[in-house]
CSV table of N, CA and C in Angstrom, one decimal:
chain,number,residue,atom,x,y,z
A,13,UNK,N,21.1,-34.2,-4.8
A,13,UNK,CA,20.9,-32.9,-5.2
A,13,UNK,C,20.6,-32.8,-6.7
A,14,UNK,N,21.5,-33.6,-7.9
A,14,UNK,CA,21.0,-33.6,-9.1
A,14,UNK,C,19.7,-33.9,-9.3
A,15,UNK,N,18.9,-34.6,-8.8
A,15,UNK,CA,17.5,-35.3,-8.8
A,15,UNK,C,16.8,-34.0,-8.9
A,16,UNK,N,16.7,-33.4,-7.7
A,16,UNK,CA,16.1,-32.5,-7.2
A,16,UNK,C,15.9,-31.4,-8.6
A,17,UNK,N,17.1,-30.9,-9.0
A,17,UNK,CA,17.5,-30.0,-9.9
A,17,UNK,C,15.9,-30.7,-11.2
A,18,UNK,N,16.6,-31.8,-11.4
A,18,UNK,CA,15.9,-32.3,-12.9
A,18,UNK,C,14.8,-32.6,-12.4
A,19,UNK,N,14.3,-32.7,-11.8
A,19,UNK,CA,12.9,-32.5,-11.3
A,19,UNK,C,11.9,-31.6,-11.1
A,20,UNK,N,12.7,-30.3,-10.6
A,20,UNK,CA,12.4,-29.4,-10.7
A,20,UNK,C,12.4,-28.7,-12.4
A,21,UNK,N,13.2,-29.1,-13.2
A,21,UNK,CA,12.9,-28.0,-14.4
A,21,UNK,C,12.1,-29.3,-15.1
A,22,UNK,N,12.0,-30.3,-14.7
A,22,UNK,CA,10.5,-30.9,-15.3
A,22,UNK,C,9.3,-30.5,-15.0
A,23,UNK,N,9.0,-30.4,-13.4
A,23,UNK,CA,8.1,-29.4,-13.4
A,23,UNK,C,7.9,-28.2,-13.7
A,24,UNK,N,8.9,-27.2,-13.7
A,24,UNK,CA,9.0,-25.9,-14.5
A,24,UNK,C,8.3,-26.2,-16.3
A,25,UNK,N,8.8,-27.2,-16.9
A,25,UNK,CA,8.8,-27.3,-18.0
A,25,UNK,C,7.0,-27.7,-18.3
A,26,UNK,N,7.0,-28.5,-17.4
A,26,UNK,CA,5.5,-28.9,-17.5
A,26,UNK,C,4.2,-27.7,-17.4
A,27,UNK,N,4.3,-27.1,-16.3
A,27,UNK,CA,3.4,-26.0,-16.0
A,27,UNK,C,3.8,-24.7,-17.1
A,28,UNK,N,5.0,-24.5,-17.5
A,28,UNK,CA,4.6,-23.5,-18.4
A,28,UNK,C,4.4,-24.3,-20.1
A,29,UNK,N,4.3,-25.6,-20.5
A,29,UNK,CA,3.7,-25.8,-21.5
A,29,UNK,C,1.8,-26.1,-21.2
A,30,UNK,N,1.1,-26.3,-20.3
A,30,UNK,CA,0.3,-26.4,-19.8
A,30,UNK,C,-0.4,-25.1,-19.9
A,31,UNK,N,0.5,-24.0,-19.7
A,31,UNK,CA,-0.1,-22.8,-19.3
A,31,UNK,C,0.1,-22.1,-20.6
A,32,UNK,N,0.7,-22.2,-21.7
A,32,UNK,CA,0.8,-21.8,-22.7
A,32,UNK,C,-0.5,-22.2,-23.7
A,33,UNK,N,-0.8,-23.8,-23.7
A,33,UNK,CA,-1.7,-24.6,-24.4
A,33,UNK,C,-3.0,-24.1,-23.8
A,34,UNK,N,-3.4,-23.8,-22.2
A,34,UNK,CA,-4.6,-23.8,-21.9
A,34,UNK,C,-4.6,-21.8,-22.5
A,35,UNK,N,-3.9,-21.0,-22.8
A,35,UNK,CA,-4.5,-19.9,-23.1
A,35,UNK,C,-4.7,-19.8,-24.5
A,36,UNK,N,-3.5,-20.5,-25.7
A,36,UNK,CA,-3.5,-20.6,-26.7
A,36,UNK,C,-4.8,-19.7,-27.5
A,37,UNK,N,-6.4,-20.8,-27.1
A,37,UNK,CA,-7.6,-19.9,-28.1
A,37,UNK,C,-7.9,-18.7,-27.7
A,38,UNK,N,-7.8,-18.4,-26.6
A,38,UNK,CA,-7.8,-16.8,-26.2
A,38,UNK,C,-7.0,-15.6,-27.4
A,39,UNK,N,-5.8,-16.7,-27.5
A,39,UNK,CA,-5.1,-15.3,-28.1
A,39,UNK,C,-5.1,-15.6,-29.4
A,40,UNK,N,-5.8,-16.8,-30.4
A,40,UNK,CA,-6.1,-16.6,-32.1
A,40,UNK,C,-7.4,-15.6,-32.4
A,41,UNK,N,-8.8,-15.6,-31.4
A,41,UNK,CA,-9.8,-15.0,-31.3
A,41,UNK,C,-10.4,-13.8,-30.1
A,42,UNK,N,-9.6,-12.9,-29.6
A,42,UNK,CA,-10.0,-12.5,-28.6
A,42,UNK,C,-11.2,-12.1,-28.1
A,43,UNK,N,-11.9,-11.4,-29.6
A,43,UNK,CA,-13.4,-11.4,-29.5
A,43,UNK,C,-14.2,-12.3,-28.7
A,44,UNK,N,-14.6,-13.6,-28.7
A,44,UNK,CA,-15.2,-14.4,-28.4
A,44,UNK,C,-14.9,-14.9,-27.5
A,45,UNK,N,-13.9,-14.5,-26.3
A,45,UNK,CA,-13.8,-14.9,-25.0
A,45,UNK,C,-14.3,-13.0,-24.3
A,46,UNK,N,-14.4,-12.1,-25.4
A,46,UNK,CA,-15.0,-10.8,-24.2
A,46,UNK,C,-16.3,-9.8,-25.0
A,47,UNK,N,-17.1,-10.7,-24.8
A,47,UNK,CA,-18.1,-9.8,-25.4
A,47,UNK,C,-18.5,-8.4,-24.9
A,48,UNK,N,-19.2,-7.3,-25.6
A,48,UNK,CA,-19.6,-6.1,-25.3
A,48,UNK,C,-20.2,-6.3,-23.8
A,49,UNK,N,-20.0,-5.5,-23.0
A,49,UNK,CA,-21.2,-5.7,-21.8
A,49,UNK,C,-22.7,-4.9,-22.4
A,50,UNK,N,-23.6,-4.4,-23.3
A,50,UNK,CA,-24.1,-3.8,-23.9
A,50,UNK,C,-24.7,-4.4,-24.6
A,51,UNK,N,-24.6,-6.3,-24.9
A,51,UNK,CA,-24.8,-6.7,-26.0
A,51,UNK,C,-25.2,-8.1,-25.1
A,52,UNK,N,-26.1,-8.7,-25.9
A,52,UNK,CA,-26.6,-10.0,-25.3
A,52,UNK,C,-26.0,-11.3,-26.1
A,53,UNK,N,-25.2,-11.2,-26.5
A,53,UNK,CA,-24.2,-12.1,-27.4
A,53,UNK,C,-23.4,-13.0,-26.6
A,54,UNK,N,-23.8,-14.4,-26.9
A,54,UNK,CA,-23.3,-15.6,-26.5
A,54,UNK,C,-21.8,-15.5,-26.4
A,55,UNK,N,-21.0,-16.2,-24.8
A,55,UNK,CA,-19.5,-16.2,-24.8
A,55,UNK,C,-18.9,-17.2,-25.8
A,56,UNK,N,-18.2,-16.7,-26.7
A,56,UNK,CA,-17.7,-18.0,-27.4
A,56,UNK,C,-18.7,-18.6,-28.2
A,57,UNK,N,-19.0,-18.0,-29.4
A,57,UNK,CA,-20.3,-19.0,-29.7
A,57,UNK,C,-19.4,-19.5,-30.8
A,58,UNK,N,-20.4,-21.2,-31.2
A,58,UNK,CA,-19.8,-21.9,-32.2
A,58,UNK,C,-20.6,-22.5,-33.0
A,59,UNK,N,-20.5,-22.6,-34.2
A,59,UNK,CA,-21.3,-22.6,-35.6
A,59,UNK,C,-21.7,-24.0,-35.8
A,60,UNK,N,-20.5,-24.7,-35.7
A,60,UNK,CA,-20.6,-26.4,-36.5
A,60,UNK,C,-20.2,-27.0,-35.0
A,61,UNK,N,-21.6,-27.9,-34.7
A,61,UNK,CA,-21.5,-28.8,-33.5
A,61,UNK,C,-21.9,-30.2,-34.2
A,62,UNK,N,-22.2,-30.5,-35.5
A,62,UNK,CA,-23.1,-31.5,-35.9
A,62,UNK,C,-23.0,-31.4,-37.5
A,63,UNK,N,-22.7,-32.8,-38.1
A,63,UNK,CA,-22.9,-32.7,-39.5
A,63,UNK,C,-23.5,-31.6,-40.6
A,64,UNK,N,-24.9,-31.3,-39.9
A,64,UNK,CA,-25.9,-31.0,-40.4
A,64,UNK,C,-25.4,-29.1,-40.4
A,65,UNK,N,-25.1,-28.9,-39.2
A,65,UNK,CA,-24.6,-27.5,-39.1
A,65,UNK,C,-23.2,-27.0,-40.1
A,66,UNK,N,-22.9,-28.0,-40.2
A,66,UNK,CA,-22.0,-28.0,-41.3
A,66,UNK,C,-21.8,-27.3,-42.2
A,67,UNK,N,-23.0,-28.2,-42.9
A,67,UNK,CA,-23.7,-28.3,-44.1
A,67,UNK,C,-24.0,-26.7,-44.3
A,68,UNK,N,-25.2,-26.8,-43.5
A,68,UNK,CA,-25.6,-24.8,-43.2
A,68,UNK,C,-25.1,-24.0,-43.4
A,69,UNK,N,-23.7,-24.1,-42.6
A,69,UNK,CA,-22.7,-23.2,-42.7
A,69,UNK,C,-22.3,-23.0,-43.9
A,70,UNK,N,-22.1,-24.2,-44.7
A,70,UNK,CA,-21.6,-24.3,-45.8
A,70,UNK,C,-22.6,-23.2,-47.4
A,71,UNK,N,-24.0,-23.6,-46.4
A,71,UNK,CA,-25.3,-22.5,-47.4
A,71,UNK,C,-25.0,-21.5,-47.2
A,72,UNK,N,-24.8,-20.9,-45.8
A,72,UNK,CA,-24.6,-19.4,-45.7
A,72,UNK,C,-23.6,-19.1,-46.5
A,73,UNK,N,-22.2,-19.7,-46.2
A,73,UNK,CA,-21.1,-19.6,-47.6
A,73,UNK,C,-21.6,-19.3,-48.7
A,74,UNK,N,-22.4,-20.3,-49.1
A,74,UNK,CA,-22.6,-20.1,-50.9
A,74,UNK,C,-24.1,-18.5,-50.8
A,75,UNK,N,-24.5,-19.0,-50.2
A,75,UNK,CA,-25.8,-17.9,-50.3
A,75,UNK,C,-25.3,-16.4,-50.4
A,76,UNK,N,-25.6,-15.7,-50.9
A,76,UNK,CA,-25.1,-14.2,-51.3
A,76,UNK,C,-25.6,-13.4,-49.9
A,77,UNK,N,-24.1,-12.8,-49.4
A,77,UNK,CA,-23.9,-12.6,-48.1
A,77,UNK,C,-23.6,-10.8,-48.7
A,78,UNK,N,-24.3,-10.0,-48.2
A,78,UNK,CA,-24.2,-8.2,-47.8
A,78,UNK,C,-23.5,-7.9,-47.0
A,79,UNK,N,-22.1,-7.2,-47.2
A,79,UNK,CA,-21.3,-6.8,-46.3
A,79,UNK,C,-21.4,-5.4,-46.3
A,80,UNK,N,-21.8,-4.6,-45.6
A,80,UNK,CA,-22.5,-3.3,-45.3
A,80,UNK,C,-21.2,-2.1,-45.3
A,81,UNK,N,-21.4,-0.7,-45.8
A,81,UNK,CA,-20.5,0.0,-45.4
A,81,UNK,C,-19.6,0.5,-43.9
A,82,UNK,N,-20.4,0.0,-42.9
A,82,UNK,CA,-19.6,-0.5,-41.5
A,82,UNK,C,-19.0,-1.6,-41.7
A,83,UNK,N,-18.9,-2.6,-42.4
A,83,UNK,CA,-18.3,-4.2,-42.4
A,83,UNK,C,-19.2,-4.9,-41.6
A,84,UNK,N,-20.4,-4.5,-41.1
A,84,UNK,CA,-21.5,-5.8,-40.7
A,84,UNK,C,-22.1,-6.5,-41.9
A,85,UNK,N,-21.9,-8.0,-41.6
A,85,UNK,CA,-22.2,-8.6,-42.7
A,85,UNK,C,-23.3,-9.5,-42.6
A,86,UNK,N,-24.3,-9.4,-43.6
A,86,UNK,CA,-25.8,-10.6,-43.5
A,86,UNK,C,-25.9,-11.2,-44.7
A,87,UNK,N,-26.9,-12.1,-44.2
A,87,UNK,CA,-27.3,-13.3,-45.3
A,87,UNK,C,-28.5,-12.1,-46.4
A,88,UNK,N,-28.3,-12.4,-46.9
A,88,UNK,CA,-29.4,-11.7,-48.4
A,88,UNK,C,-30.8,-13.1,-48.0
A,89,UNK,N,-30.6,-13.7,-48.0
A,89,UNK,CA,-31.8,-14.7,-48.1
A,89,UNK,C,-32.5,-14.7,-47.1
A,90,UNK,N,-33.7,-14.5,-47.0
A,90,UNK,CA,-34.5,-14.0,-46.2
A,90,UNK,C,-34.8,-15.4,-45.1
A,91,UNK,N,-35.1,-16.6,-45.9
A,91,UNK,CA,-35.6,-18.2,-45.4
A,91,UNK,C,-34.1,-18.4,-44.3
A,92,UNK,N,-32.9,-18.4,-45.3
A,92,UNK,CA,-32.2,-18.9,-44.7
A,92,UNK,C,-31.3,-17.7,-43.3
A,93,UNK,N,-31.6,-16.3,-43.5
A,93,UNK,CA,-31.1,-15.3,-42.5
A,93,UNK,C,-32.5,-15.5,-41.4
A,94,UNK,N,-33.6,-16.0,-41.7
A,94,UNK,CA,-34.6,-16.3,-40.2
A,94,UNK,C,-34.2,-17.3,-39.7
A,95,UNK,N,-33.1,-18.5,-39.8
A,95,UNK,CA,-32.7,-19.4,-38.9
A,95,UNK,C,-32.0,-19.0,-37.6
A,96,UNK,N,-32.2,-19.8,-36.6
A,96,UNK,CA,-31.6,-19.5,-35.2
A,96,UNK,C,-30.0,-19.6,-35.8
A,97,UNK,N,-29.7,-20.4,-36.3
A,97,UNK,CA,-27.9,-20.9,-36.6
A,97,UNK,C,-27.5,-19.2,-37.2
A,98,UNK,N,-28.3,-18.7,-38.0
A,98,UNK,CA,-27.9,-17.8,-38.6
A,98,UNK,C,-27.3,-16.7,-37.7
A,99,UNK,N,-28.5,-16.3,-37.0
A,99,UNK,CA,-28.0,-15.2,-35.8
A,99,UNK,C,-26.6,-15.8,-34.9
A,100,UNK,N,-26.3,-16.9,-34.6
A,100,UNK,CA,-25.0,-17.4,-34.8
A,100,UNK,C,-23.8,-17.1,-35.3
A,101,UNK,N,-23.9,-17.3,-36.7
A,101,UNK,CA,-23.4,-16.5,-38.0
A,101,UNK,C,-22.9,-15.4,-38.4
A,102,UNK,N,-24.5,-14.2,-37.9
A,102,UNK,CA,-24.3,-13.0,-37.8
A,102,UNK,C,-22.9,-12.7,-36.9
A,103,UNK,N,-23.2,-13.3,-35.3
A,103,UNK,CA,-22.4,-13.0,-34.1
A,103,UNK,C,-20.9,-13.1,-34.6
A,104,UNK,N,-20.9,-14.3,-35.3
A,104,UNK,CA,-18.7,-14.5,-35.5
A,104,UNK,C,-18.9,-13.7,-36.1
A,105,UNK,N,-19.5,-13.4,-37.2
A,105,UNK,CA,-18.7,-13.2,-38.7
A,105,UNK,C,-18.7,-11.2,-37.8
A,106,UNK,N,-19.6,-11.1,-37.0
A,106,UNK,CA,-20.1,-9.1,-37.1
A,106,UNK,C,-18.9,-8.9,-35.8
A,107,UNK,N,-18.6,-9.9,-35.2
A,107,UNK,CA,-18.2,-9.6,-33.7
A,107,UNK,C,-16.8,-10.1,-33.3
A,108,UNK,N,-16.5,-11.2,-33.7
A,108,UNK,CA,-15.5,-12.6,-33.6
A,108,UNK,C,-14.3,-12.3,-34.9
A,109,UNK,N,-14.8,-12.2,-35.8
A,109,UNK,CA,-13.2,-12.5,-36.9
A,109,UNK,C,-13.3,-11.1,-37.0
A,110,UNK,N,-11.6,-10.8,-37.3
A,110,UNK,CA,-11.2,-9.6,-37.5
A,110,UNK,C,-11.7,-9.3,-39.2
A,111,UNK,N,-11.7,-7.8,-39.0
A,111,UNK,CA,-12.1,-7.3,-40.2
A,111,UNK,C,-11.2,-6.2,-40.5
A,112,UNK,N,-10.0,-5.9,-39.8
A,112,UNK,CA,-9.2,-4.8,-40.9
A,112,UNK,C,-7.3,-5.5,-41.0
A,113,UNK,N,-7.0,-5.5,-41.6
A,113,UNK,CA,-5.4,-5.8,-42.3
A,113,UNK,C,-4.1,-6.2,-40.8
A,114,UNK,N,-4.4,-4.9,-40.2
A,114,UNK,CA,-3.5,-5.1,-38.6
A,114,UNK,C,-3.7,-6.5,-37.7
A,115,UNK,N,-5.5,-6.7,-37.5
A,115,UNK,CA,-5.7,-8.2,-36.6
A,115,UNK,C,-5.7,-9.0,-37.6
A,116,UNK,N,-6.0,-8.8,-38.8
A,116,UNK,CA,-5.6,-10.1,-40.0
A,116,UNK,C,-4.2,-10.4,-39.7
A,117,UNK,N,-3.6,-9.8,-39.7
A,117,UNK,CA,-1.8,-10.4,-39.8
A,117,UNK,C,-1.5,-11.0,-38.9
A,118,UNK,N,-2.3,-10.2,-37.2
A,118,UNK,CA,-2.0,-10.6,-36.4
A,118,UNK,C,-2.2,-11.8,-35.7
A,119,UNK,N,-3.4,-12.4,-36.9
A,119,UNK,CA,-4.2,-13.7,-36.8
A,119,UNK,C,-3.3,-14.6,-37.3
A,120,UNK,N,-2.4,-14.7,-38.6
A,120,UNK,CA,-1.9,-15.3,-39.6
A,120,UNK,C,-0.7,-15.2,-38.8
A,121,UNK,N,0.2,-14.1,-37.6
A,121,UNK,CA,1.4,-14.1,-37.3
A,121,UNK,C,1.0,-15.7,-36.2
A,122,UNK,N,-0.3,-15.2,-35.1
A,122,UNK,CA,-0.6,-16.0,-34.3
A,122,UNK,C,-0.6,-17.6,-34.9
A,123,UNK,N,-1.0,-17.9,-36.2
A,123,UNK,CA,-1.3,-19.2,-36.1
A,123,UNK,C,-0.5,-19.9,-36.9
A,124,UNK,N,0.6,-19.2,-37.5
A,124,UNK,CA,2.1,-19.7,-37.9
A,124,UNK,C,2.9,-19.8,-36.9
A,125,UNK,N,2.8,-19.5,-35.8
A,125,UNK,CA,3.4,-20.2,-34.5
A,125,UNK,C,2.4,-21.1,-33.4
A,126,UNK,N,0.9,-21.7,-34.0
A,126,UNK,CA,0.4,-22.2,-33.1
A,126,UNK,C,0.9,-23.4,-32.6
A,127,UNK,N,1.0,-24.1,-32.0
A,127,UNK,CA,1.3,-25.4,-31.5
A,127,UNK,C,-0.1,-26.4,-31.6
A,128,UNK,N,0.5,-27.4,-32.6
A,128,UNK,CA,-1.1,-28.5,-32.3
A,128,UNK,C,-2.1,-28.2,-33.6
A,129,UNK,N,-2.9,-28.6,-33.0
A,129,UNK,CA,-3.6,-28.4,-34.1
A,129,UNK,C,-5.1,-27.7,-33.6
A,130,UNK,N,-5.6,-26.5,-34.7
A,130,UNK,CA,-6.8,-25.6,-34.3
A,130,UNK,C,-7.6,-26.6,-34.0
A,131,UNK,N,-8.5,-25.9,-32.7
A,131,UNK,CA,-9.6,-26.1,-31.8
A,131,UNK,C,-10.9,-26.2,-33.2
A,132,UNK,N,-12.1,-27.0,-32.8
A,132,UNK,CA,-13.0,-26.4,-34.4
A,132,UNK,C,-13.1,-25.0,-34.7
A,133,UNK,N,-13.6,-24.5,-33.3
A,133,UNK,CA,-14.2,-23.5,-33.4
A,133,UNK,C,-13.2,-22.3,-33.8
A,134,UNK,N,-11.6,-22.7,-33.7
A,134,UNK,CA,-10.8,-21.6,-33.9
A,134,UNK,C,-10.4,-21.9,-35.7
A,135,UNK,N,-10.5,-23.0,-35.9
A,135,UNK,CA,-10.2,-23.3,-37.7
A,135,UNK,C,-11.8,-22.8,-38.3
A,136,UNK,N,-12.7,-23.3,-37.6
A,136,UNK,CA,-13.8,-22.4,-38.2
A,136,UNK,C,-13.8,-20.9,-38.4
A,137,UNK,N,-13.8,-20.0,-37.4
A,137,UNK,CA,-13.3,-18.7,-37.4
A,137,UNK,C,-12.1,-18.1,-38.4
A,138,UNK,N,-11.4,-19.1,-38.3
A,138,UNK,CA,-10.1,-19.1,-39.5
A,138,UNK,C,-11.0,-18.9,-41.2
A,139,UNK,N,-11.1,-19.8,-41.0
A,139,UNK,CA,-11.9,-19.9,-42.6
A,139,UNK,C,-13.4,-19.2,-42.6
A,140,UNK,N,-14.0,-18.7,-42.0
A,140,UNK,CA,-14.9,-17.5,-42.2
A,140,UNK,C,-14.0,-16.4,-42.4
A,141,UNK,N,-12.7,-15.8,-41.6
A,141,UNK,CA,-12.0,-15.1,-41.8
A,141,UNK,C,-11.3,-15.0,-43.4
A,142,UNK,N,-11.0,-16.3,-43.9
A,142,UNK,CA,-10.4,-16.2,-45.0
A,142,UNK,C,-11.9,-15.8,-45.9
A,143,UNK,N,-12.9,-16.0,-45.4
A,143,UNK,CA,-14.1,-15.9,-46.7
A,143,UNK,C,-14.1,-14.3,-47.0
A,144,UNK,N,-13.7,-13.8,-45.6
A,144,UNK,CA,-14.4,-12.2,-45.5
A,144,UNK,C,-13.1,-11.5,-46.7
A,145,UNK,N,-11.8,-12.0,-45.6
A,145,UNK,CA,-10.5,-11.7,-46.4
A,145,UNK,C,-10.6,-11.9,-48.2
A,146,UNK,N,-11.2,-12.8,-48.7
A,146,UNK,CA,-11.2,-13.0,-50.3
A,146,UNK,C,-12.3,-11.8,-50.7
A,147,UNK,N,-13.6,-12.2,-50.1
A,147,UNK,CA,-14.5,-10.7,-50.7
A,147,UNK,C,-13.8,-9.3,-50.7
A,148,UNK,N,-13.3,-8.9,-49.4
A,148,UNK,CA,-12.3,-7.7,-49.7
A,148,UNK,C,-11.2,-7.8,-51.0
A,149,UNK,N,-10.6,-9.0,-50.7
A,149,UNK,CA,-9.7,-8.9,-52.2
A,149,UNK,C,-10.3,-8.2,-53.0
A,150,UNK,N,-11.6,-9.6,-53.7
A,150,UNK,CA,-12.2,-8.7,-55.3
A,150,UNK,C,-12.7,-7.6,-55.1
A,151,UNK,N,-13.0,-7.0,-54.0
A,151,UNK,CA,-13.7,-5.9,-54.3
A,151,UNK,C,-12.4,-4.4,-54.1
A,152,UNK,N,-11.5,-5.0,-53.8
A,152,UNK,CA,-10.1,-3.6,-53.5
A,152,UNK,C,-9.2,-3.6,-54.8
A,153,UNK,N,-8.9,-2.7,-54.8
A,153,UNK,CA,-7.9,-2.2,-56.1
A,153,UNK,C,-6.4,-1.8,-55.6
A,154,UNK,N,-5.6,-1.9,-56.4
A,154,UNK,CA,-4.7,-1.7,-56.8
A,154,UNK,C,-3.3,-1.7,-55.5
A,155,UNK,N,-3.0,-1.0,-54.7
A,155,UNK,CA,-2.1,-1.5,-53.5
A,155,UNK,C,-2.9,-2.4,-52.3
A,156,UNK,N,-4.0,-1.2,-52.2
A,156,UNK,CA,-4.7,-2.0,-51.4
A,156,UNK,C,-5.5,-3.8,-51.6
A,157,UNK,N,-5.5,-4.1,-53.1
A,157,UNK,CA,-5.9,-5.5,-53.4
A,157,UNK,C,-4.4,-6.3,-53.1
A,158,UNK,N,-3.1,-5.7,-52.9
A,158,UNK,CA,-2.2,-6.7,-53.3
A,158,UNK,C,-2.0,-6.9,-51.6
A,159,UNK,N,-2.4,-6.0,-50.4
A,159,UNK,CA,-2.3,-6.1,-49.1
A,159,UNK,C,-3.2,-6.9,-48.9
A,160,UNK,N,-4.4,-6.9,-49.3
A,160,UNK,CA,-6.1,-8.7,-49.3
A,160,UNK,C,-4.9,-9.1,-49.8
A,161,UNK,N,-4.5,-9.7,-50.9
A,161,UNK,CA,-4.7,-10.6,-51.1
A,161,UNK,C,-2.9,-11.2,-50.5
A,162,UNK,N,-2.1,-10.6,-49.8
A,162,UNK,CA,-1.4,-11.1,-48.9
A,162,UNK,C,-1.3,-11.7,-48.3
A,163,UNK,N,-2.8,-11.4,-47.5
A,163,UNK,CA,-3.3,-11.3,-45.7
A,163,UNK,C,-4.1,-13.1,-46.6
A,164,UNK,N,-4.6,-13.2,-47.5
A,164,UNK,CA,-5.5,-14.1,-48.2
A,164,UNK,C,-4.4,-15.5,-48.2
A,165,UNK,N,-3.3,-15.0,-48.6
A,165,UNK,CA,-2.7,-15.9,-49.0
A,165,UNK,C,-1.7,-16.5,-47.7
A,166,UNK,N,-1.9,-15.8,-46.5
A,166,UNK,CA,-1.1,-16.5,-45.5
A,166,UNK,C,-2.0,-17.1,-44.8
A,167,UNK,N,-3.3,-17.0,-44.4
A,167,UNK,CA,-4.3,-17.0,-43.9
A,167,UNK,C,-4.6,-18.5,-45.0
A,168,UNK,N,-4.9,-19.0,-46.0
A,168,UNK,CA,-4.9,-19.9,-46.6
A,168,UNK,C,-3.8,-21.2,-46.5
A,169,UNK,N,-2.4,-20.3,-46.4
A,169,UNK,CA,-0.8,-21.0,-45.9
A,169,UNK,C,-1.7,-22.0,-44.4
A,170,UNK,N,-1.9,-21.1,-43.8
A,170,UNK,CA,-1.9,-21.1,-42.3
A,170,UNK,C,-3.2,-22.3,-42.3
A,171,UNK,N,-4.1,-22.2,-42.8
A,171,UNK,CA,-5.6,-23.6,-42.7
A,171,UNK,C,-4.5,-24.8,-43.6
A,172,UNK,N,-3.7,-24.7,-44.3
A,172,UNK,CA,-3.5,-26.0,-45.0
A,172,UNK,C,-2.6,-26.3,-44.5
A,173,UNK,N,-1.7,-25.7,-43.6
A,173,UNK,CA,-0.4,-26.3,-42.4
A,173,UNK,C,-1.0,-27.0,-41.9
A,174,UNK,N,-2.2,-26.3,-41.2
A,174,UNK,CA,-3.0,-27.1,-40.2
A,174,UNK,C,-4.0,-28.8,-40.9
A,175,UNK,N,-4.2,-28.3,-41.9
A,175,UNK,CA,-4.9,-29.7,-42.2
A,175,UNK,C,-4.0,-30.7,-42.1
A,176,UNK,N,-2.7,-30.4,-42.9
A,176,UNK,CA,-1.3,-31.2,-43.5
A,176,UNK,C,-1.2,-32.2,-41.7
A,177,UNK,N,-1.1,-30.8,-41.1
A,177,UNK,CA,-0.3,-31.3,-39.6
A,177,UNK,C,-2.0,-32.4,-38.9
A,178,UNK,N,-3.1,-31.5,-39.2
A,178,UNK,CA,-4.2,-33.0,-38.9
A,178,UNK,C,-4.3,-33.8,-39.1
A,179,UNK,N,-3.6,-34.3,-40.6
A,179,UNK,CA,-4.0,-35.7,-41.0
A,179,UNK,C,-2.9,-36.8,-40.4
A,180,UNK,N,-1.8,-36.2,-40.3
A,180,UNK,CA,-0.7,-36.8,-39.6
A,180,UNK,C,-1.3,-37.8,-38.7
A,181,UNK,N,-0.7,-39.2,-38.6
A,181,UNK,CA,-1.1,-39.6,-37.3
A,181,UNK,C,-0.5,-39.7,-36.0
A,182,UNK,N,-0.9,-39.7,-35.1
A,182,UNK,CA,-0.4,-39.2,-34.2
A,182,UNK,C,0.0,-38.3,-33.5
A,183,UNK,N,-0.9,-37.0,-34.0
A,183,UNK,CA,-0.6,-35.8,-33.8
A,183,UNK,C,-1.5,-35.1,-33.1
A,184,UNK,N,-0.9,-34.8,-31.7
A,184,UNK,CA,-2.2,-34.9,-30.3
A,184,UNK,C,-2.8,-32.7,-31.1
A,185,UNK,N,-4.2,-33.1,-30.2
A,185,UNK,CA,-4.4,-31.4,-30.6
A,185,UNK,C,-4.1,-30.3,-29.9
């Protein structure tokens, strides 16, 4: 009868860590597992599949980015906003990462308790998130800059736990 027992809460124990890890990316991004029905926007789309995309990503970073009085945000550069990767770009940054203070926290509350280590596409989203998060900084004043730059600085906490905990060896994802 003891057998039975410890057996049992192994498998208990098993299927609800299983069932925890398989929902995990659902709930750092929810955007990107439910798109508009209205909108022809890729499920889940992801930026850096390859070195090279990387890189890109890394241009649209530096390239002077317009964030519009709705919070839709575009590339200013005309060469580099006619690339396919771009309209990619557009999709997280306009659709995917949060853009007001409440899902910022809720992001930084989520991934100070994540288990493992971020998915690409969920540490990608992280740090587009921190990019959008820092331009609100400089551009807010006075209570409202010291709430950016809160959300900035846990959001920053929260990518460098995660690197810390990546480089580790041995540390399944």
């Amino acid at each position: 009868m003891h057998w039975k027992t410890l057996l049992l809460l192994l498998l208990y124990y098993n299927a609800q860590a299983s069932m925890c890890h398989r929902w995990s990316r659902a709930v750092l991004f929810p955007a990107a597992h439910r798109p508009k029905r209205s909108s022809s926007l890729p499920l889940n789309p992801v930026l850096q599949t390859s070195l090279e995309e990387v890189e890109l990503l890394f241009e649209f970073l530096l390239a002077e980015l317009e964030i519009s009085p709705d919070l839709q945000i575009s590339i200013k550069d005309e060469e580099l906003a006619s690339l396919r990767k771009a309209s990619d770009f557009r999709t997280v940054c306009n659709n995917v990462i949060p853009k007001n203070i409440p899902d910022i926290r809720r992001l930084s509350a989520s991934l100070s308790s994540h288990p493992g280590i971020l998915k690409k596409e969920d540490f990608e989203r992280t740090v587009l998130t921190l990019a959008y998060v820092a331009y609100r900084t400089a551009l807010s004043h006075g209570y409202q800059k010291d709430i950016w730059a809160q959300s900035l600085v846990s959001l920053f906490q929260a990518l460098r736990h995660d690197l810390m905990r990546s480089s580790q060896p041995g540390v399944p994802p």
